[in-house]
CSV table of C-alpha atoms in Angstrom, one decimal:
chain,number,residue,atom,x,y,z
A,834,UNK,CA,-84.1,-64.1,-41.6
A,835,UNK,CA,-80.4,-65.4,-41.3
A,836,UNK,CA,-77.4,-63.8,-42.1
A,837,UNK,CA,-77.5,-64.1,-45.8
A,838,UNK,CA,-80.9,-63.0,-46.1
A,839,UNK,CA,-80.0,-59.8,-44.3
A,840,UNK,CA,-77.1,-59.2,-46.5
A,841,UNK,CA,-78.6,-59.9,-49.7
A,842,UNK,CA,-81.9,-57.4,-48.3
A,843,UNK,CA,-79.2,-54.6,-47.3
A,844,UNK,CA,-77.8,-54.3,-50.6
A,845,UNK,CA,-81.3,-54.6,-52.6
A,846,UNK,CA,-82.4,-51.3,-50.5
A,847,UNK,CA,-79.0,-49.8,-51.5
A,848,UNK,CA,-79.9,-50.7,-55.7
A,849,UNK,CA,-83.3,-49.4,-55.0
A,850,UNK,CA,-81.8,-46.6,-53.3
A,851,UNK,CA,-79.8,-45.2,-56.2
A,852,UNK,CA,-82.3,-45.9,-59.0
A,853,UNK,CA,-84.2,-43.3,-57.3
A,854,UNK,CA,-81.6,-41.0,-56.8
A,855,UNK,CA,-80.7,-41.0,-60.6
A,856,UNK,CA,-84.5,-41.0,-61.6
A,857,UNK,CA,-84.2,-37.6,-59.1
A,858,UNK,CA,-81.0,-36.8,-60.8
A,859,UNK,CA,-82.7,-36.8,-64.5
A,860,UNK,CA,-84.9,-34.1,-63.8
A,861,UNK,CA,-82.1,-31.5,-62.6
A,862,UNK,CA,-80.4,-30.0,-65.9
A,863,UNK,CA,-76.5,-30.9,-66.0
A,864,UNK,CA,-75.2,-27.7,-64.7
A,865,UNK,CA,-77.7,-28.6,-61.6
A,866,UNK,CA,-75.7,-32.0,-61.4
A,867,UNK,CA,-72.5,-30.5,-61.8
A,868,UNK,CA,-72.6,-27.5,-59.9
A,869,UNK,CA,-70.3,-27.5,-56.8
A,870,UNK,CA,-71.2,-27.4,-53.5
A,871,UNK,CA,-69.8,-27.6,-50.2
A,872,UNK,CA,-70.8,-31.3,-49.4
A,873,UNK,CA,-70.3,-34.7,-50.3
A,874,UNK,CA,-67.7,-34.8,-53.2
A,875,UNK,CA,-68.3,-31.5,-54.0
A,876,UNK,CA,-71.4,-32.1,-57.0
A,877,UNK,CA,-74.3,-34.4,-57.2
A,878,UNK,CA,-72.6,-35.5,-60.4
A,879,UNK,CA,-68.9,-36.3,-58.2
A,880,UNK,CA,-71.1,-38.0,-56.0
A,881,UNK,CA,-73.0,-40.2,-57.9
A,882,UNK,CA,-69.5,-41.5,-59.4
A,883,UNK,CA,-67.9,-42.0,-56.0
A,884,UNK,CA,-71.3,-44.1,-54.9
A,885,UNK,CA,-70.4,-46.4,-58.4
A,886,UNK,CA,-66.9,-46.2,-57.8
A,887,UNK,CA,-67.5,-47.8,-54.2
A,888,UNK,CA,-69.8,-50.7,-55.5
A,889,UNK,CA,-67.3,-51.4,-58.1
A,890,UNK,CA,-64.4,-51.3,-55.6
A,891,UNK,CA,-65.7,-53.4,-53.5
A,892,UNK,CA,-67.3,-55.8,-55.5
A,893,UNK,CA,-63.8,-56.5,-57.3
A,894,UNK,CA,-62.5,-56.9,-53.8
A,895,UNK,CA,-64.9,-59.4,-52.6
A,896,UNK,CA,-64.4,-61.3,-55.9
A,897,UNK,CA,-60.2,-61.4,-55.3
A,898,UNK,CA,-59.2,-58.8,-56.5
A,899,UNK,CA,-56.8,-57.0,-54.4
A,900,UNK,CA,-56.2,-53.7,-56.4
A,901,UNK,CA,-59.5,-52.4,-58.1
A,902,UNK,CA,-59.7,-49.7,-59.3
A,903,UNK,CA,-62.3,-46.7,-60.7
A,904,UNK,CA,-60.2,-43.9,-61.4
A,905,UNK,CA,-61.9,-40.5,-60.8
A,906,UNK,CA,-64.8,-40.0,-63.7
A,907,UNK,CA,-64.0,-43.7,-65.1
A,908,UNK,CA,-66.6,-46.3,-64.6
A,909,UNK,CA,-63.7,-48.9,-64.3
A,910,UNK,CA,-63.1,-52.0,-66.2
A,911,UNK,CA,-64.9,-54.8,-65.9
A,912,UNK,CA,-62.8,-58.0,-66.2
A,913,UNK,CA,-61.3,-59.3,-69.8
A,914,UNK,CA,-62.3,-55.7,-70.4
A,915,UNK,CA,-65.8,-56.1,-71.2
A,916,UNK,CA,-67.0,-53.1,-70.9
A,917,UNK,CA,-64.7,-50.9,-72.8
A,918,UNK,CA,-62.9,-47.7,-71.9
A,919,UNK,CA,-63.7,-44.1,-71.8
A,920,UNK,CA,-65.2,-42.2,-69.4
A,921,UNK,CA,-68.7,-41.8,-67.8
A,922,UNK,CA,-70.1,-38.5,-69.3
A,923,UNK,CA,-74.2,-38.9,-68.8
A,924,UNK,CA,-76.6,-40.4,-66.8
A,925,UNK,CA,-77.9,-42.1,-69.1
A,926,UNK,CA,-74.2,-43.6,-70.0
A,927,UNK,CA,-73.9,-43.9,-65.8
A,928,UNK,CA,-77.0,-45.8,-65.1
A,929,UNK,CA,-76.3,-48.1,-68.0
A,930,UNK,CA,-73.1,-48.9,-66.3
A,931,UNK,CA,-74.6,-49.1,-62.7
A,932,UNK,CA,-77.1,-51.8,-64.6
A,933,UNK,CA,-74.1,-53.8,-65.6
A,934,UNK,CA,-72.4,-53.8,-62.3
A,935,UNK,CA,-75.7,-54.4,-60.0
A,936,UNK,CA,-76.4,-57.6,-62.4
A,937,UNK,CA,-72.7,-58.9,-61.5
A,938,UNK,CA,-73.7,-57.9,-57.7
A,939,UNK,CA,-76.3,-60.2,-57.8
A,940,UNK,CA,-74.9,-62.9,-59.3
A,941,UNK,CA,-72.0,-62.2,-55.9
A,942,UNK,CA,-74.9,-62.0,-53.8
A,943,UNK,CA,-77.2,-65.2,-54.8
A,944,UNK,CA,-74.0,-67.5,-54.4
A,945,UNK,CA,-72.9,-66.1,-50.8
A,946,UNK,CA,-73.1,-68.8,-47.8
A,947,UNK,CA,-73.2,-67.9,-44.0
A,948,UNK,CA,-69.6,-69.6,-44.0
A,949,UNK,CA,-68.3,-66.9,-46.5
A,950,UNK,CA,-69.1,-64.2,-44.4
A,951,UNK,CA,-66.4,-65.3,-42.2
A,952,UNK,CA,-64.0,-65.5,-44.8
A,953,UNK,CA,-61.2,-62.7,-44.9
A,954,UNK,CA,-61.0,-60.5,-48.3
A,955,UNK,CA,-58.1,-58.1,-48.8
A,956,UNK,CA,-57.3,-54.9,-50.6
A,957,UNK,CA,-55.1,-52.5,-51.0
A,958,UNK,CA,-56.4,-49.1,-49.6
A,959,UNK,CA,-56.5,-46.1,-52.1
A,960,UNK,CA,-57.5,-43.8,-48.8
A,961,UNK,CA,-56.9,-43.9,-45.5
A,962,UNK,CA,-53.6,-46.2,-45.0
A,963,UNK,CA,-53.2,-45.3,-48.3
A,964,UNK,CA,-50.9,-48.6,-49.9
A,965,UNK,CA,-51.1,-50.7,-47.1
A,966,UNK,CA,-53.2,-54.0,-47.3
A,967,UNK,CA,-55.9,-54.6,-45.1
A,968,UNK,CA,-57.8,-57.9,-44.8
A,969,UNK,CA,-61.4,-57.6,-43.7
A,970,UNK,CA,-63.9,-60.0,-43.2
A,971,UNK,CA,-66.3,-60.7,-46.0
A,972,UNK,CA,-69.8,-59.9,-44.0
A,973,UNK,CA,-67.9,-56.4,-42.6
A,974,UNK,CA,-66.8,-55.3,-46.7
A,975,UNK,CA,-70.8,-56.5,-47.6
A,976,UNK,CA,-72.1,-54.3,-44.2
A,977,UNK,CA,-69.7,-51.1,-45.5
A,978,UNK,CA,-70.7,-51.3,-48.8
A,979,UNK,CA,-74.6,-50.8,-47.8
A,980,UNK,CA,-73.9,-48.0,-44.7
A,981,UNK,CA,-71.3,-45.9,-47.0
A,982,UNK,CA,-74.2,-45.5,-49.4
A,983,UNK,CA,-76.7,-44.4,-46.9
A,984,UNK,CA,-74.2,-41.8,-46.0
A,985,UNK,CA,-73.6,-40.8,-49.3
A,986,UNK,CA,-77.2,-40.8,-50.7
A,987,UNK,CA,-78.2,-38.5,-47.4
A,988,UNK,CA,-75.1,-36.3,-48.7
A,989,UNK,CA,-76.8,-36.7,-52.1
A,990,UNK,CA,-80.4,-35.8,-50.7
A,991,UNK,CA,-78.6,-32.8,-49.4
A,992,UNK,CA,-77.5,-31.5,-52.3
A,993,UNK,CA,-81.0,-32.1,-54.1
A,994,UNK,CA,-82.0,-29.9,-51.6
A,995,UNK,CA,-79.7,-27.2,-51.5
A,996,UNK,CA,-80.3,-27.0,-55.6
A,997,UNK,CA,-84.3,-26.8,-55.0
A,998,UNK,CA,-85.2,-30.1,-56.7
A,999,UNK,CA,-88.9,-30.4,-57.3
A,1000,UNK,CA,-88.6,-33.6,-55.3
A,1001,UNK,CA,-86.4,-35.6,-52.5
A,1002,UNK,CA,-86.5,-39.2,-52.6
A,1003,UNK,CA,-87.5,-41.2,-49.9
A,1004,UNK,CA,-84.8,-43.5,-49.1
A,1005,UNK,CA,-86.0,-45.4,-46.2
A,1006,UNK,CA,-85.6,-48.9,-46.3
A,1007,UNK,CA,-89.1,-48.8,-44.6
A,1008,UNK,CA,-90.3,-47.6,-47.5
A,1009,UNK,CA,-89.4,-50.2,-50.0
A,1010,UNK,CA,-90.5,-52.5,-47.7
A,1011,UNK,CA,-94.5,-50.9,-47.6
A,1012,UNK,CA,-94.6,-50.7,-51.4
A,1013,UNK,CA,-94.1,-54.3,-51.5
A,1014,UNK,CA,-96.9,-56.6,-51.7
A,1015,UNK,CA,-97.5,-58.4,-47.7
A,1016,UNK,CA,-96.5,-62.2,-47.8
């Protein structure tokens, strides 16, 4: 498996990933979702935002552009403002919207070469070094995407937990892999 491969099989866990913690989400009732808690970003609900908030960040990043943003419960814009404004007030409305953006991550991720992992992307940081502009390299953006969701979703698990949902998700990469068919 090269490079690419690895990539591109990283950030298919981490779409896997949250499709199972929103089917796990569904079956909590909103004031489960939105309760606060000590953890994460303080809700399931907050949580679940900041983990589309991140994808959209950084996917506008790797695609140039050097100030994206998805402002607290906003979804963020898509570009030429496709996908309207308002803010994300369901699951339903948020996995809708997490559709949309993992069909624009693929398209990102079935035209990425070895050589563009090299390439430096920039962007303006909204957190720590907050203004400054940092240039990363492309494969390090692509790696941070994927391990800032694993640390979120096990945040995420936590809370599903702490709120005694009927059931966890499994999140191991491990096991998407055995409930594919064997080539």
């Amino acid at each position: 498996m090269n490079a690419v491969d690895l990539v591109r099989r990283l950030h298919q866990h981490r779409h896997w990933v949250n499709d199972r913690l929103l089917s796990v989400a569904d079956t909590l009732p909103d004031e489960a979702l939105r309760r606060s808690l000590p953890i994460g970003q303080g809700s399931i609900w907050k949580s679940l935002l900041h983990l589309y908030a991140a994808e959209f960040v950084w996917l506008e990043t790797l695609l140039g552009n050097e100030s994206p943003v998805a402002d607290g419960d906003l979804p963020g814009q898509l570009p030429g403002n496709q996908a309207g404004p308002g803010a994300c007030q369901s699951l339903t409305e948020l996995r809708t919207w997490w559709n949309r953006l993992q069909e624009r991550w693929e398209a990102y991720l079935q035209r990425l070469s070895e050589k563009d992992l090299e390439d430096v992307v920039y962007k303006f940081s909204t957190s720590s070094g907050a203004g400054r502009r940092f240039g990363s390299r492309r494969a390090d953006v692509l790696l941070h995407v994927c391990t800032h969701a694993q640390y979120t979703t096990a945040q995420v698990n936590n809370m599903f937990r702490q709120l005694g949902a009927a059931a966890i998700p499994d999140v191991m990469l491990i096991t998407l892999a055995r409930q594919e068919p064997a080539t």
